[in-house]
Amino acid sequence: MKRLLNIIIIVLLGYFLLSCGNNNKDSRDVILYWCSNNIDEINFAKTITDEWNKDNPNDQVKYQPVPEGRSSEEIILAAVVGKTTPDIYSNMWQGDVEAYAQADVLVALDTLKGFLDFLYERCDSSVIEEIKSLDGHIYQIPWKINPIMLIYNVKIINELDLQGTPQTYSEFFNASQKFQKDIDGDGYVDRWFGYSEVEVTWWQRFFDFYPLYLAASGGAPLVKNNRAVFNNDYAVEVFSFLRELYKKNYFSKEKLTARQDPFLAGVTATRFVGPWEIAHAEKFKPEGFEYEYTFMPVPDGHKGPVYTYGDPKNIVIFKTCKDPQAAWNYIKTMINTEGDLKLLEITNQLPRRKNLNSAPFYNDYFTNNPKMKVFADQSKYVKGTDASPVLKEIFDLISQQYEACVVYGKKTPREAITDAADAVNLLFLE
């Protein structure tokens, strides 16, 4: 891991000198907050910051979107190299935190006054355990989630004469077989029940393998105590399920995202996606188009709640911050009860707080946004990522075996999962 980090640092050092050199930390006399460059989150940051600055003249905060680059992760890494990080950053992927914690560039938040009391009031103990670093400290604040669920075309599902929406693998196969069709009679299927990107890119597995694995396993980890623990029947079942979808042409291997939205066009009946799809669907859906969300499909005979990947983005304080306690006091206004309501109203993103679906304070929002209520109900059963400094490499290794087994059928599911787990274990020997 150190070797990989050194390579990345060398590559990005030049980029940092160009893009971040004018952001001199020593000359800064306000708390600098980098938010996402999503327009809704910029508006949220402005709202919170304006209110804070009005009441706290001695601890002023300046917000700005994370600087432009190929990715926000690249920008943050470049800033870390040059020690030009913001005081606060609110778009941190949970899977990156352990690497930064081990690099000693983040503030241990559990050392700040009032932090743990506030966190336990807002979050379930299981969430707090999930975000703990391997050294026992907490370096990130759970902030928002976008649970991955199954979106489906209501009219299509009703026309297939099913017993409700497909919840299990066998029900999913049955619905897929009924919907599949060669519409133009050229001998090739051109209507598929679902769609998922076949790219080997590591983060694509957040929208197929990983949420399905969490659903099947009841939220089990991929790695624990520096060992792969996903070499199990749940992972094999997920690979088998997805492989069958591609083998039977129920999912297309063709890249459908290059054309008109296949879901809204009725080319596909379902997709694994998060709540951000609501705004897109409402803007572009044809007249009379109806859609809903439901749980991820699970193996036949599954018992208990259905978990999924929550796609969490969290808040961190960098060690370049001169006054972490003041920074934390500001963050509290972002994530208190009122701040979380503002997040919902301004961005339509879910705060990661307990009892979100039942707290009366948020009733009006969910009454006015009923599709978001489905995600609030799901929020009780979401997982982020395991604490590991090599998490991207882990997902990359799984993705390589996914391509070999699921997409191209070159390996059996058992062989592919075993090979992925063996390769992951080698990461921890370096």
Coordinates of C-alpha atoms in Angstrom, one line a residue:
M1 CA 0.0 0.0 0.0
K2 CA 2.8 2.4 0.8
R3 CA 4.4 1.7 -2.5
L4 CA 1.2 2.4 -4.3
L5 CA 0.6 5.6 -2.4
N6 CA 4.1 6.8 -3.2
I7 CA 3.5 6.3 -6.9
I8 CA 0.3 8.2 -6.8
I9 CA 1.9 11.0 -4.9
I10 CA 4.7 11.4 -7.4
V11 CA 2.3 11.4 -10.3
L12 CA 0.0 14.0 -8.7
L13 CA 2.7 16.2 -7.2
G14 CA 3.1 18.2 -10.4
Y15 CA -0.7 18.5 -10.8
F16 CA -0.9 19.8 -7.2
L17 CA 1.7 22.5 -7.9
L18 CA -0.4 23.8 -10.7
S19 CA -3.8 23.6 -9.2
C20 CA -3.4 24.0 -5.5
G21 CA -0.3 26.2 -5.1
N22 CA -2.2 29.4 -4.5
N23 CA -4.2 28.0 -1.6
N24 CA -1.7 28.9 1.2
K25 CA -3.0 27.4 4.5
D26 CA -0.8 29.6 6.7
S27 CA -2.3 32.8 5.4
R28 CA -5.9 31.6 6.0
D29 CA -7.8 33.3 8.8
V30 CA -11.1 31.6 8.3
I31 CA -12.3 28.0 8.5
L32 CA -12.3 26.8 4.9
Y33 CA -15.0 24.3 3.9
W34 CA -14.9 22.4 0.6
C35 CA -18.3 21.0 -0.4
S36 CA -19.2 19.0 -3.5
N37 CA -19.5 20.9 -6.7
N38 CA -23.1 19.7 -7.1
I39 CA -25.3 22.9 -7.4
D40 CA -27.8 21.7 -4.7
E41 CA -25.0 21.0 -2.2
I42 CA -23.4 24.4 -3.0
N43 CA -26.8 26.0 -2.1
F44 CA -26.9 23.9 1.1
A45 CA -23.4 25.0 2.0
K46 CA -24.3 28.6 1.4
T47 CA -27.4 28.4 3.6
I48 CA -25.6 26.8 6.5
T49 CA -22.6 29.0 6.3
D50 CA -24.5 32.3 6.0
E51 CA -26.5 31.3 9.2
W52 CA -23.3 30.3 11.0
N53 CA -21.3 33.5 10.1
K54 CA -24.1 35.7 11.2
D55 CA -24.0 34.2 14.7
N56 CA -20.2 33.5 15.0
P57 CA -18.2 36.6 14.1
N58 CA -15.0 35.1 15.7
D59 CA -15.1 31.8 13.9
Q60 CA -16.0 32.7 10.3
V61 CA -16.4 30.0 7.7
K62 CA -15.7 30.3 4.0
Y63 CA -17.3 27.6 1.8
Q64 CA -16.3 26.7 -1.8
P65 CA -16.9 23.8 -4.1
V66 CA -14.0 21.4 -4.3
P67 CA -11.7 22.6 -7.2
E68 CA -12.3 21.2 -10.6
G69 CA -10.3 18.1 -11.7
R70 CA -10.8 14.7 -13.2
S71 CA -12.2 13.6 -9.8
S72 CA -12.6 15.0 -6.3
E73 CA -10.5 12.2 -5.0
E74 CA -7.6 13.3 -7.2
I75 CA -8.0 16.9 -6.0
I76 CA -8.0 15.9 -2.3
L77 CA -5.0 13.7 -2.7
A78 CA -3.1 16.5 -4.5
A79 CA -4.1 18.9 -1.6
V80 CA -2.9 16.3 1.0
V81 CA 0.5 16.1 -0.8
G82 CA 0.9 19.9 -0.7
K83 CA -0.6 20.4 2.8
T84 CA -3.2 22.7 1.2
T85 CA -6.2 20.8 2.3
P86 CA -9.3 22.6 3.5
D87 CA -10.2 22.5 7.1
I88 CA -13.5 20.6 6.4
Y89 CA -14.4 18.4 3.5
S90 CA -17.9 17.0 3.1
N91 CA -17.7 14.7 0.1
M92 CA -15.3 12.0 1.4
W93 CA -16.0 8.5 0.2
Q94 CA -16.0 6.3 3.2
G95 CA -13.7 3.8 1.6
D96 CA -10.9 6.4 1.3
V97 CA -10.8 7.3 5.0
E98 CA -8.7 4.5 6.3
A99 CA -5.8 5.3 3.9
Y100 CA -5.9 9.0 5.0
A101 CA -6.1 8.0 8.6
Q102 CA -3.1 5.8 8.3
A103 CA -1.3 8.7 6.5
D104 CA -1.9 10.8 9.7
V105 CA -3.6 13.7 7.8
L106 CA -7.0 13.6 9.5
V107 CA -8.2 14.8 12.9
A108 CA -9.3 12.0 15.3
L109 CA -12.8 13.4 15.9
D110 CA -13.5 11.4 19.0
T111 CA -10.9 13.5 20.8
L112 CA -13.0 16.7 20.3
K113 CA -15.3 17.9 23.1
G114 CA -18.9 16.7 22.7
F115 CA -18.3 14.7 19.5
L116 CA -19.1 11.3 20.8
D117 CA -22.2 12.4 22.7
F118 CA -23.5 14.1 19.6
L119 CA -22.7 11.2 17.3
Y120 CA -24.4 8.6 19.5
E121 CA -27.5 10.8 19.7
R122 CA -27.7 11.0 15.9
C123 CA -26.5 7.6 14.7
D124 CA -27.0 3.9 15.6
S125 CA -24.2 2.1 17.3
S126 CA -23.8 -0.2 14.3
V127 CA -23.1 2.8 12.1
I128 CA -20.6 4.2 14.6
E129 CA -18.9 0.8 14.7
E130 CA -18.8 0.7 10.9
I131 CA -17.0 4.1 10.6
K132 CA -14.3 3.3 13.3
S133 CA -10.8 3.2 12.0
L134 CA -8.6 0.2 12.5
D135 CA -6.8 2.0 15.3
G136 CA -10.1 2.5 17.2
H137 CA -10.4 6.2 16.5
I138 CA -13.1 7.9 14.5
Y139 CA -11.9 10.1 11.6
Q140 CA -15.2 10.6 9.7
I141 CA -18.7 11.9 10.4
P142 CA -21.5 9.9 8.8
W143 CA -23.4 12.5 6.8
K144 CA -25.5 11.3 3.8
I145 CA -26.4 8.2 1.9
N146 CA -27.9 7.2 -1.4
P147 CA -29.1 3.6 -1.0
I148 CA -29.1 1.4 -4.1
M149 CA -32.5 -0.1 -4.8
L150 CA -34.4 -1.7 -7.7
I151 CA -36.4 0.8 -9.8
Y152 CA -39.1 -0.7 -11.8
N153 CA -41.6 0.2 -14.5
V154 CA -45.0 -0.2 -12.9
K155 CA -47.0 -0.7 -16.1
I156 CA -44.6 -3.4 -17.3
I157 CA -44.6 -5.3 -14.0
N158 CA -48.4 -5.3 -14.0
E159 CA -48.6 -6.5 -17.5
L160 CA -46.3 -9.5 -16.9
D161 CA -48.9 -11.1 -14.6
L162 CA -46.6 -11.5 -11.7
Q163 CA -47.3 -12.0 -8.0
G164 CA -46.0 -8.6 -7.2
T165 CA -42.6 -7.2 -7.9
P166 CA -39.9 -9.8 -8.2
Q167 CA -38.1 -10.2 -4.8
T168 CA -36.1 -13.4 -5.2
Y169 CA -33.7 -14.6 -7.8
S170 CA -36.2 -17.2 -9.2
E171 CA -38.9 -14.5 -9.4
F172 CA -36.4 -12.2 -11.1
F173 CA -35.6 -14.9 -13.7
N174 CA -39.3 -15.6 -14.3
A175 CA -40.0 -11.9 -14.9
S176 CA -37.0 -11.6 -17.1
Q177 CA -38.0 -14.5 -19.3
K178 CA -41.5 -13.0 -19.7
F179 CA -40.3 -9.6 -20.6
Q180 CA -37.4 -10.5 -22.9
K181 CA -38.3 -9.9 -26.6
D182 CA -37.0 -9.5 -30.1
I183 CA -39.2 -6.6 -31.1
D184 CA -38.0 -6.0 -34.7
G185 CA -37.7 -9.7 -35.5
D186 CA -34.1 -9.6 -36.6
G187 CA -33.1 -12.5 -34.4
Y188 CA -31.5 -10.4 -31.7
V189 CA -33.0 -9.6 -28.3
D190 CA -33.6 -5.9 -28.0
R191 CA -35.7 -5.7 -24.8
W192 CA -34.1 -6.7 -21.5
F193 CA -35.5 -6.9 -18.0
G194 CA -32.6 -5.0 -16.5
Y195 CA -29.2 -3.4 -17.1
S196 CA -25.9 -3.0 -15.3
E197 CA -22.6 -1.7 -16.7
V198 CA -20.3 -4.5 -17.8
E199 CA -17.2 -2.3 -17.4
V200 CA -14.4 -3.7 -15.2
T201 CA -14.0 -0.3 -13.4
W202 CA -13.9 -1.0 -9.7
W203 CA -16.7 1.4 -8.6
Q204 CA -19.2 -0.1 -11.0
R205 CA -19.5 -3.0 -8.6
F206 CA -21.3 -0.6 -6.2
F207 CA -24.3 -0.9 -8.5
D208 CA -24.5 -4.7 -8.9
F209 CA -22.3 -7.1 -7.0
Y210 CA -21.8 -5.2 -3.8
P211 CA -25.5 -4.2 -3.0
L212 CA -26.6 -7.7 -4.0
Y213 CA -23.9 -9.3 -1.8
L214 CA -25.1 -7.1 1.2
A215 CA -28.7 -8.1 0.4
A216 CA -27.9 -11.8 0.3
S217 CA -25.6 -11.9 3.3
G218 CA -27.5 -9.6 5.7
G219 CA -24.9 -6.9 5.5
A220 CA -21.7 -9.1 5.8
P221 CA -18.3 -7.5 5.3
L222 CA -15.9 -8.2 2.5
V223 CA -12.8 -8.0 4.6
K224 CA -12.1 -8.3 8.3
N225 CA -8.9 -8.4 10.3
N226 CA -6.8 -8.0 7.1
R227 CA -8.4 -11.1 5.5
A228 CA -11.0 -11.6 2.8
V229 CA -14.2 -12.9 4.2
F230 CA -16.3 -12.9 1.1
N231 CA -15.3 -16.3 -0.1
N232 CA -18.7 -17.7 0.9
D233 CA -21.9 -19.0 -0.5
Y234 CA -23.5 -15.5 -0.6
A235 CA -20.9 -14.1 -3.0
V236 CA -21.1 -17.3 -5.1
E237 CA -24.8 -17.0 -5.3
V238 CA -24.6 -13.4 -6.4
F239 CA -22.1 -14.2 -9.1
S240 CA -24.3 -17.1 -10.2
F241 CA -27.4 -14.9 -10.3
L242 CA -25.7 -12.2 -12.4
R243 CA -24.0 -14.7 -14.7
E244 CA -27.4 -16.3 -15.5
L245 CA -28.8 -12.8 -16.3
Y246 CA -26.1 -12.3 -18.9
K247 CA -26.0 -15.8 -20.1
K248 CA -29.8 -15.8 -20.8
N249 CA -29.6 -12.3 -22.3
Y250 CA -31.9 -11.0 -19.6
F251 CA -29.3 -8.2 -19.1
S252 CA -27.7 -6.7 -22.1
K253 CA -23.9 -6.8 -22.6
E254 CA -24.3 -3.9 -25.0
K255 CA -23.6 -0.4 -23.6
L256 CA -27.2 1.0 -23.5
T257 CA -26.3 4.2 -21.7
A258 CA -25.0 5.6 -25.0
R259 CA -28.6 5.8 -26.3
Q260 CA -31.8 7.3 -25.1
D261 CA -32.5 6.4 -21.5
P262 CA -33.4 2.7 -21.8
F263 CA -35.5 2.5 -18.6
L264 CA -37.6 5.5 -19.4
A265 CA -37.9 4.3 -23.0
G266 CA -39.3 0.9 -21.9
V267 CA -36.3 -1.0 -23.3
T268 CA -35.6 -2.2 -19.8
A269 CA -38.0 -2.8 -17.0
T270 CA -35.7 -2.4 -14.0
R271 CA -32.4 -1.1 -12.9
F272 CA -30.2 -1.0 -9.8
V273 CA -30.0 2.7 -8.9
G274 CA -30.2 5.3 -6.1
P275 CA -32.6 8.1 -5.2
W276 CA -30.8 10.5 -7.6
E277 CA -32.8 8.9 -10.3
I278 CA -36.0 10.4 -9.1
A279 CA -35.1 13.9 -10.3
H280 CA -34.0 12.5 -13.6
A281 CA -37.1 10.4 -14.1
E282 CA -39.4 13.2 -13.2
K283 CA -37.8 15.6 -15.7
F284 CA -37.6 13.2 -18.6
K285 CA -40.3 10.5 -18.2
P286 CA -42.9 10.2 -21.0
E287 CA -46.4 11.1 -20.2
G288 CA -48.2 8.5 -18.1
F289 CA -44.9 6.7 -17.2
E290 CA -45.1 5.3 -13.6
Y291 CA -42.2 3.9 -11.6
E292 CA -41.5 2.8 -8.1
Y293 CA -38.6 1.4 -6.0
T294 CA -38.3 -1.8 -4.1
F295 CA -35.6 -3.9 -2.4
M296 CA -32.7 -5.5 -4.1
P297 CA -33.5 -9.1 -5.2
V298 CA -32.3 -11.8 -2.7
P299 CA -31.7 -15.6 -2.9
D300 CA -34.7 -17.8 -2.6
G301 CA -35.4 -18.6 1.0
H302 CA -33.7 -15.4 2.3
K303 CA -34.8 -14.5 5.8
G304 CA -34.5 -11.2 7.6
P305 CA -34.1 -7.6 6.4
V306 CA -32.7 -6.8 3.0
Y307 CA -29.6 -4.7 3.2
T308 CA -28.0 -2.7 0.4
Y309 CA -25.1 -0.4 -0.2
G310 CA -25.7 3.1 1.1
D311 CA -23.2 5.0 -1.1
P312 CA -22.2 7.1 1.9
K313 CA -20.4 10.5 1.7
N314 CA -18.9 11.6 5.0
I315 CA -17.3 14.7 6.6
V316 CA -13.7 14.9 7.7
I317 CA -11.4 17.6 9.3
F318 CA -7.9 17.7 8.1
K319 CA -4.9 18.2 10.4
T320 CA -4.0 21.4 8.6
C321 CA -7.0 22.9 10.5
K322 CA -5.9 25.4 13.1
D323 CA -9.0 25.1 15.3
P324 CA -10.6 21.6 14.9
Q325 CA -13.0 22.3 17.8
A326 CA -14.4 25.4 16.0
A327 CA -14.7 23.4 12.8
W328 CA -16.6 20.7 14.6
N329 CA -18.9 23.3 16.2
Y330 CA -19.8 24.5 12.7
I331 CA -20.3 20.9 11.4
K332 CA -22.8 20.3 14.1
T333 CA -25.1 22.9 12.6
M334 CA -24.8 21.0 9.3
I335 CA -25.9 17.7 10.8
N336 CA -28.2 18.6 13.6
T337 CA -32.0 18.0 13.3
E338 CA -32.6 21.2 11.5
G339 CA -29.5 20.9 9.3
D340 CA -30.6 17.4 8.1
L341 CA -34.0 18.8 7.2
K342 CA -32.3 21.5 5.1
L343 CA -30.2 18.8 3.5
L344 CA -33.4 16.9 2.5
E345 CA -35.3 20.0 1.3
I346 CA -32.4 21.6 -0.6
T347 CA -30.6 18.6 -2.1
N348 CA -33.1 15.7 -1.8
Q349 CA -30.4 13.6 -0.3
L350 CA -30.8 11.5 2.8
P351 CA -29.0 12.2 6.0
R352 CA -27.5 9.1 7.7
R353 CA -29.4 9.4 11.0
K354 CA -31.3 6.9 13.0
N355 CA -35.1 6.8 12.9
L356 CA -35.2 9.0 9.8
N357 CA -38.3 7.3 8.5
S358 CA -40.2 7.7 11.8
A359 CA -39.1 10.9 13.3
P360 CA -42.1 13.4 13.3
F361 CA -39.7 16.3 12.5
Y362 CA -39.3 15.0 8.9
N363 CA -42.9 13.9 8.3
D364 CA -43.9 16.9 6.1
Y365 CA -40.9 16.3 3.8
F366 CA -41.7 12.7 3.2
T367 CA -45.4 13.4 2.8
N368 CA -44.4 15.8 0.0
N369 CA -41.8 13.4 -1.4
P370 CA -43.3 9.9 -1.1
K371 CA -40.7 8.2 -3.3
M372 CA -38.0 9.4 -0.9
K373 CA -39.8 7.7 1.9
V374 CA -39.0 4.3 0.4
F375 CA -35.3 5.2 0.7
A376 CA -35.8 6.5 4.2
D377 CA -37.3 3.1 5.1
Q378 CA -34.3 1.3 3.5
S379 CA -31.9 3.6 5.4
K380 CA -32.3 1.4 8.4
Y381 CA -30.6 -1.4 6.5
V382 CA -27.7 0.0 4.6
K383 CA -23.9 -0.6 4.8
G384 CA -21.0 1.5 3.7
T385 CA -17.6 0.0 3.2
D386 CA -15.2 -1.9 5.4
A387 CA -12.2 -0.1 7.0
S388 CA -9.2 -0.9 4.9
P389 CA -6.5 1.2 3.3
V390 CA -6.6 -0.9 0.1
L391 CA -10.4 -0.9 -0.5
K392 CA -10.2 0.3 -4.1
E393 CA -7.7 -2.5 -4.9
I394 CA -10.1 -5.0 -3.3
F395 CA -13.0 -3.9 -5.5
D396 CA -10.7 -3.9 -8.5
L397 CA -9.7 -7.5 -7.9
I398 CA -13.4 -8.5 -7.4
S399 CA -14.3 -6.6 -10.6
Q400 CA -11.7 -8.4 -12.6
Q401 CA -13.2 -11.8 -11.6
Y402 CA -16.7 -10.4 -12.2
E403 CA -15.7 -9.7 -15.8
A404 CA -14.2 -13.2 -16.2
C405 CA -17.1 -15.1 -14.6
V406 CA -20.3 -13.0 -14.8
V407 CA -19.8 -11.3 -18.2
Y408 CA -17.8 -13.7 -20.2
G409 CA -18.4 -17.0 -18.4
K410 CA -14.7 -18.1 -18.4
K411 CA -14.8 -19.2 -14.8
T412 CA -17.4 -20.8 -12.5
P413 CA -18.7 -18.5 -9.8
R414 CA -17.0 -20.6 -7.1
E415 CA -13.6 -20.4 -9.0
A416 CA -14.0 -16.6 -9.5
I417 CA -14.9 -15.8 -5.9
T418 CA -12.0 -18.0 -4.6
D419 CA -9.5 -16.4 -7.0
A420 CA -10.7 -12.9 -6.0
A421 CA -10.4 -13.7 -2.3
D422 CA -6.9 -15.2 -2.7
A423 CA -5.8 -12.1 -4.6
V424 CA -7.2 -9.8 -1.9
N425 CA -5.4 -11.8 0.8
L426 CA -2.1 -11.2 -1.1
L427 CA -2.7 -7.4 -0.7
F428 CA -2.3 -7.7 3.0
L429 CA 1.1 -9.5 2.7
E430 CA 2.8 -6.5 1.3

